[in-house]
XYZ file of C-alpha atoms in Angstrom:
382
model
C 26.760 -67.466 -60.374
C 27.817 -70.531 -62.394
C 31.437 -69.417 -62.123
C 31.166 -69.355 -58.326
C 29.308 -72.688 -58.313
C 31.911 -74.574 -60.356
C 34.717 -72.977 -58.358
C 33.032 -74.053 -55.104
C 33.048 -77.698 -56.208
C 36.791 -77.564 -56.860
C 37.597 -75.476 -53.775
C 35.719 -77.754 -51.355
C 37.015 -80.891 -53.042
C 40.663 -79.838 -52.872
C 40.597 -78.542 -49.299
C 37.879 -79.690 -46.870
C 37.366 -83.096 -48.543
C 40.973 -83.668 -49.637
C 42.155 -85.780 -46.709
C 39.133 -88.068 -46.776
C 40.966 -90.136 -49.395
C 44.562 -88.930 -49.092
C 45.133 -89.207 -45.323
C 45.806 -92.962 -45.487
C 48.300 -92.768 -48.373
C 50.019 -89.776 -46.766
C 50.441 -91.591 -43.438
C 51.614 -94.782 -45.153
C 54.148 -92.957 -47.326
C 55.593 -90.615 -44.715
C 55.164 -92.459 -41.433
C 53.288 -89.512 -39.949
C 50.422 -90.496 -37.663
C 46.869 -90.218 -38.964
C 46.046 -88.061 -35.954
C 48.590 -85.469 -37.073
C 47.530 -85.663 -40.703
C 43.894 -84.987 -39.811
C 45.041 -82.521 -37.159
C 46.531 -80.421 -39.945
C 43.036 -80.062 -41.415
C 41.787 -78.869 -38.019
C 44.574 -76.279 -38.043
C 43.373 -75.141 -41.454
C 39.788 -74.844 -40.220
C 40.922 -72.835 -37.198
C 42.809 -70.457 -39.463
C 39.822 -70.125 -41.789
C 37.669 -69.131 -38.828
C 40.191 -66.635 -37.502
C 40.580 -64.842 -40.837
C 36.847 -64.770 -41.629
C 36.001 -61.459 -39.902
C 38.822 -59.715 -41.752
C 37.742 -61.322 -45.022
C 34.233 -59.975 -44.467
C 35.558 -56.434 -44.038
C 37.631 -56.692 -47.218
C 34.663 -57.958 -49.251
C 32.492 -55.163 -47.876
C 35.054 -52.540 -48.922
C 36.562 -54.010 -52.094
C 34.013 -56.505 -53.386
C 34.162 -60.282 -53.564
C 35.942 -60.761 -56.897
C 39.488 -59.950 -55.697
C 38.992 -61.925 -52.480
C 37.772 -65.052 -54.266
C 40.627 -64.733 -56.767
C 43.077 -64.465 -53.870
C 41.556 -67.614 -52.352
C 42.366 -69.549 -55.538
C 45.964 -68.311 -55.366
C 46.283 -69.240 -51.680
C 44.848 -72.717 -52.262
C 47.202 -73.167 -55.218
C 50.240 -72.185 -53.136
C 49.162 -74.340 -50.196
C 48.581 -77.388 -52.397
C 51.968 -76.964 -54.066
C 53.478 -76.881 -50.595
C 51.621 -80.065 -49.612
C 52.877 -81.843 -52.706
C 56.471 -80.923 -51.896
C 56.331 -81.020 -48.062
C 59.419 -82.875 -46.757
C 58.444 -82.860 -43.068
C 55.337 -82.836 -40.913
C 55.849 -79.225 -39.687
C 55.996 -78.035 -43.300
C 52.867 -80.078 -44.059
C 51.005 -78.413 -41.176
C 52.282 -74.972 -42.221
C 50.878 -75.545 -45.698
C 47.483 -76.178 -44.126
C 47.739 -72.737 -42.525
C 47.953 -71.309 -46.059
C 45.116 -73.560 -47.244
C 43.059 -72.484 -44.219
C 43.471 -68.852 -45.236
C 42.331 -69.836 -48.728
C 39.305 -71.641 -47.292
C 38.406 -68.606 -45.208
C 38.566 -66.448 -48.342
C 36.922 -68.825 -50.778
C 34.297 -71.218 -49.381
C 30.604 -70.626 -48.689
C 30.668 -67.521 -46.494
C 32.784 -65.358 -48.839
C 30.809 -66.697 -51.810
C 27.508 -65.771 -50.128
C 28.902 -62.350 -49.222
C 29.891 -61.786 -52.849
C 26.427 -62.767 -54.063
C 24.874 -60.467 -51.469
C 26.855 -57.544 -52.852
C 26.025 -58.441 -56.459
C 22.306 -59.174 -56.064
C 21.346 -57.473 -52.808
C 18.032 -58.603 -51.350
C 17.462 -60.797 -54.437
C 20.497 -63.001 -53.757
C 18.518 -65.922 -52.321
C 18.089 -67.917 -55.584
C 21.763 -67.459 -56.406
C 22.822 -68.611 -52.919
C 20.597 -71.671 -53.246
C 22.069 -72.560 -56.626
C 25.637 -72.193 -55.356
C 24.888 -74.598 -52.497
C 23.508 -77.046 -55.072
C 26.845 -76.900 -56.865
C 28.719 -77.233 -53.571
C 26.662 -80.275 -52.642
C 28.330 -82.164 -55.476
C 31.876 -81.407 -54.281
C 32.454 -84.837 -52.748
C 30.520 -86.553 -55.560
C 32.817 -85.009 -58.175
C 36.106 -84.706 -56.325
C 36.278 -87.982 -54.397
C 36.355 -90.065 -57.609
C 38.728 -87.529 -59.180
C 41.003 -87.668 -56.137
C 40.944 -91.475 -56.192
C 41.967 -91.575 -59.868
C 44.688 -88.969 -59.390
C 46.057 -90.736 -56.296
C 46.141 -94.051 -58.153
C 48.043 -92.595 -61.100
C 50.093 -89.753 -59.586
C 50.357 -90.588 -55.878
C 49.237 -88.267 -53.110
C 51.899 -85.659 -53.841
C 51.038 -85.592 -57.522
C 47.362 -85.273 -56.616
C 48.045 -82.148 -54.555
C 50.098 -80.661 -57.395
C 47.350 -81.515 -59.901
C 44.753 -79.717 -57.779
C 47.117 -76.744 -57.520
C 47.258 -76.640 -61.317
C 43.447 -76.805 -61.465
C 43.191 -73.766 -59.198
C 45.645 -71.846 -61.372
C 44.184 -72.907 -64.725
C 40.454 -73.186 -63.925
C 39.351 -71.618 -60.629
C 41.350 -68.387 -60.841
C 40.163 -67.579 -64.411
C 36.572 -68.377 -63.400
C 36.753 -65.723 -60.706
C 38.667 -63.162 -62.762
C 36.596 -63.441 -65.934
C 33.313 -64.898 -64.668
C 32.502 -62.294 -62.021
C 31.743 -58.615 -62.690
C 33.912 -55.879 -61.270
C 32.388 -53.922 -58.413
C 32.884 -50.344 -57.367
C 34.754 -50.540 -54.030
C 32.536 -49.169 -51.288
C 35.553 -47.267 -50.003
C 35.187 -45.042 -53.111
C 31.443 -44.464 -52.671
C 30.594 -41.267 -50.730
C 29.053 -41.982 -47.352
C 26.112 -40.145 -45.885
C 27.175 -37.919 -43.018
C 26.192 -39.526 -39.737
C 25.427 -42.908 -41.320
C 26.291 -45.906 -39.108
C 29.417 -47.865 -39.951
C 28.929 -50.859 -42.236
C 28.338 -54.016 -40.238
C 27.254 -52.183 -37.093
C 24.139 -53.449 -35.349
C 21.366 -51.431 -33.813
C 20.454 -52.173 -30.222
C 17.380 -54.152 -31.299
C 19.481 -56.268 -33.695
C 22.106 -57.481 -31.242
C 20.063 -60.190 -29.531
C 18.829 -61.673 -32.852
C 22.404 -61.706 -34.140
C 23.662 -63.454 -30.996
C 20.861 -66.038 -31.210
C 21.673 -66.628 -34.872
C 25.403 -66.965 -34.180
C 24.834 -69.344 -31.258
C 22.372 -71.416 -33.281
C 24.653 -71.785 -36.293
C 27.661 -72.567 -34.096
C 25.860 -75.292 -32.152
C 24.281 -76.709 -35.311
C 27.561 -76.988 -37.209
C 29.355 -78.490 -34.216
C 26.605 -81.124 -34.016
C 26.687 -81.829 -37.746
C 30.482 -82.141 -37.755
C 30.416 -84.725 -34.963
C 27.802 -86.699 -36.899
C 29.796 -86.461 -40.130
C 32.893 -87.869 -38.427
C 31.307 -90.445 -36.105
C 28.177 -91.623 -37.955
C 29.559 -95.040 -39.043
C 30.662 -95.771 -35.474
C 27.304 -94.671 -34.055
C 25.388 -96.852 -36.509
C 27.572 -99.906 -35.896
C 26.883 -99.566 -32.174
C 23.206 -100.125 -33.012
C 24.014 -103.501 -34.536
C 24.662 -102.584 -38.161
C 27.610 -103.996 -40.083
C 30.349 -101.666 -41.310
C 29.124 -102.039 -44.900
C 25.555 -101.197 -43.885
C 26.710 -98.218 -41.809
C 28.769 -96.827 -44.686
C 25.875 -97.400 -47.088
C 23.458 -95.533 -44.847
C 25.967 -92.742 -44.315
C 26.168 -92.304 -48.089
C 22.499 -91.237 -48.032
C 23.418 -87.908 -46.442
C 24.886 -86.341 -49.589
C 21.883 -87.004 -51.869
C 19.539 -86.016 -49.029
C 21.320 -82.671 -48.669
C 20.938 -81.983 -52.371
C 17.286 -83.081 -52.215
C 16.619 -80.714 -49.326
C 18.194 -77.823 -51.220
C 16.090 -78.558 -54.302
C 12.930 -78.570 -52.175
C 13.972 -75.253 -50.635
C 14.552 -73.781 -54.080
C 11.128 -74.932 -55.309
C 8.935 -74.297 -52.263
C 10.899 -71.859 -50.131
C 11.426 -68.993 -52.538
C 8.053 -67.401 -51.730
C 8.503 -67.521 -47.959
C 10.767 -65.688 -45.544
C 14.153 -67.459 -45.183
C 13.516 -67.891 -41.455
C 11.086 -70.685 -42.344
C 13.877 -72.516 -44.161
C 15.965 -72.268 -40.996
C 13.039 -73.552 -38.923
C 12.461 -76.441 -41.342
C 16.148 -77.310 -41.199
C 16.120 -77.273 -37.406
C 13.026 -79.478 -37.140
C 14.332 -81.984 -39.696
C 17.641 -82.325 -37.839
C 15.892 -82.816 -34.471
C 13.511 -85.449 -35.857
C 16.263 -87.148 -37.855
C 18.536 -87.554 -34.834
C 15.578 -88.659 -32.689
C 14.793 -91.438 -35.175
C 18.453 -92.514 -35.187
C 18.472 -92.580 -31.385
C 15.220 -94.447 -30.965
C 14.709 -97.047 -33.692
C 17.689 -98.597 -35.474
C 15.397 -100.399 -37.942
C 14.413 -97.071 -39.506
C 17.820 -95.416 -39.246
C 17.739 -94.756 -42.996
C 14.672 -92.537 -42.578
C 16.391 -90.624 -39.791
C 19.519 -90.120 -41.893
C 17.482 -88.868 -44.862
C 15.604 -86.369 -42.677
C 18.827 -85.267 -41.029
C 20.565 -84.900 -44.406
C 17.733 -82.779 -45.787
C 17.890 -80.547 -42.724
C 21.649 -80.067 -42.923
C 21.393 -79.299 -46.642
C 18.740 -76.629 -46.131
C 20.778 -75.097 -43.308
C 23.611 -74.314 -45.733
C 21.165 -72.109 -47.643
C 19.737 -70.516 -44.491
C 23.267 -69.691 -43.370
C 23.474 -67.210 -46.237
C 19.874 -66.090 -46.688
C 18.660 -65.496 -43.128
C 21.310 -62.874 -42.193
C 20.667 -61.068 -45.492
C 16.909 -60.976 -44.875
C 17.219 -59.944 -41.222
C 20.015 -57.369 -41.396
C 20.006 -56.194 -45.010
C 22.596 -55.810 -47.729
C 24.613 -53.043 -46.095
C 27.358 -54.625 -44.014
C 26.231 -58.142 -44.972
C 29.767 -59.337 -45.777
C 31.045 -58.099 -42.422
C 28.258 -59.849 -40.522
C 28.867 -63.064 -42.471
C 32.519 -62.917 -41.444
C 31.524 -62.515 -37.810
C 29.099 -65.429 -38.044
C 31.745 -67.597 -39.698
C 34.294 -67.160 -36.890
C 32.543 -69.183 -34.128
C 31.015 -71.582 -36.661
C 34.353 -72.559 -38.203
C 36.107 -72.718 -34.835
C 33.399 -75.102 -33.616
C 33.783 -77.161 -36.787
C 37.515 -77.428 -36.128
C 37.211 -78.697 -32.542
C 34.060 -80.806 -33.008
C 35.888 -83.979 -34.152
C 37.910 -83.979 -30.922
C 34.737 -83.354 -28.922
C 32.996 -86.242 -30.675
C 35.872 -88.592 -29.901
C 35.800 -87.539 -26.240
C 32.018 -88.071 -26.044
C 32.338 -91.563 -27.514
C 35.077 -92.426 -25.031
C 33.212 -91.072 -21.995
C 29.563 -91.843 -22.846
C 29.628 -94.509 -25.529
C 27.638 -94.406 -28.787
C 24.173 -94.284 -27.195
C 25.142 -91.507 -24.811
C 26.768 -89.569 -27.645
C 23.591 -89.764 -29.723
C 21.569 -88.496 -26.767
C 23.948 -85.554 -26.340
C 23.649 -84.766 -30.051
C 19.864 -84.918 -29.783
C 19.984 -82.590 -26.786
C 22.195 -80.170 -28.726
C 19.694 -80.208 -31.601
C 16.855 -79.408 -29.181
C 18.836 -76.525 -27.663
C 19.503 -75.267 -31.175
C 15.752 -75.299 -31.826
C 15.254 -73.249 -28.666
C 17.702 -70.677 -30.066
C 16.029 -70.543 -33.480
C 12.336 -70.359 -32.545
C 12.543 -66.893 -30.873
C 13.855 -65.542 -34.187
C 10.543 -66.211 -35.995
C 8.590 -63.151 -34.763
C 11.712 -60.976 -34.957
C 12.431 -61.952 -38.555
C 8.824 -61.534 -39.681
C 8.798 -57.935 -38.433
C 11.689 -56.986 -40.706
């Protein structure tokens, strides 16, 4: 579990969070527009979503160890390509490779691997991995800043590639146990195919998929546009950035609370708590700017707990068999929504302004609650 946790910090920090600090230097050095630089990340997220169902099938058949190891290799190759990219098309193509690595190596494949290793008892391990992942920006943003200052943006990409080869890949190869591929395990005659859903499971799965997709689209818009939304309420840029920085610690705090108090309850209650915290947090941000900090803390706690529920609720509702396949299916719409959400947020700001955008986000959070609440009696029967 610790091997996956440490690897998650480095994987998130060198992929999803990489351009947070490097986009400016890349644009300044190459002359490429910031829109295209960030657009390359969206391409990577789209690719990660598209490959996720296939990744789930591979993990279900072969186990998570080879898939996670392959993700380290893909991220290494993609980062080498970024460091050497002579043109924008090559730069974007490298993000296709990185996107495949993200699809094979971030939370969903990690959760699927833990589900195979620990079965129904995977919840504590999933929680602990999200605690590690919550420190990705805390660890890697300062590291990226130091590397960029000393090596430049290209050298930073090459340094992260070396880290994947020298640290992440060995962690996966030597820190995770080998599994017997399910393809070699005799199947019971007439048993349903792995990942197939019974008739009474299809509606809960659709509700869960719709809820996660809407929730992550909402959270992505907030992550990208929060400083702008706060400044529209009269805060200075420095104050808006300072308040935005509360989200990370709040996410970690929410995950710690879930680990302490949630382990004795059904995971559906963690999902419900996450949903309520996000609704109330956004409502506070919409209504009273003087207590925006409280709203951001509540929202951050809710988004942090949701990362845990994303792995634990499907396992509790649908079981270990076929879990990796179902996680891949859930990841597809979620990651696609994450990829297009920044563009949607920009369009909402242009058409509706900051106040209107916040109201839309609040409405989306309420709709998400309406999708989650019907799952309570269904989950408790299982």
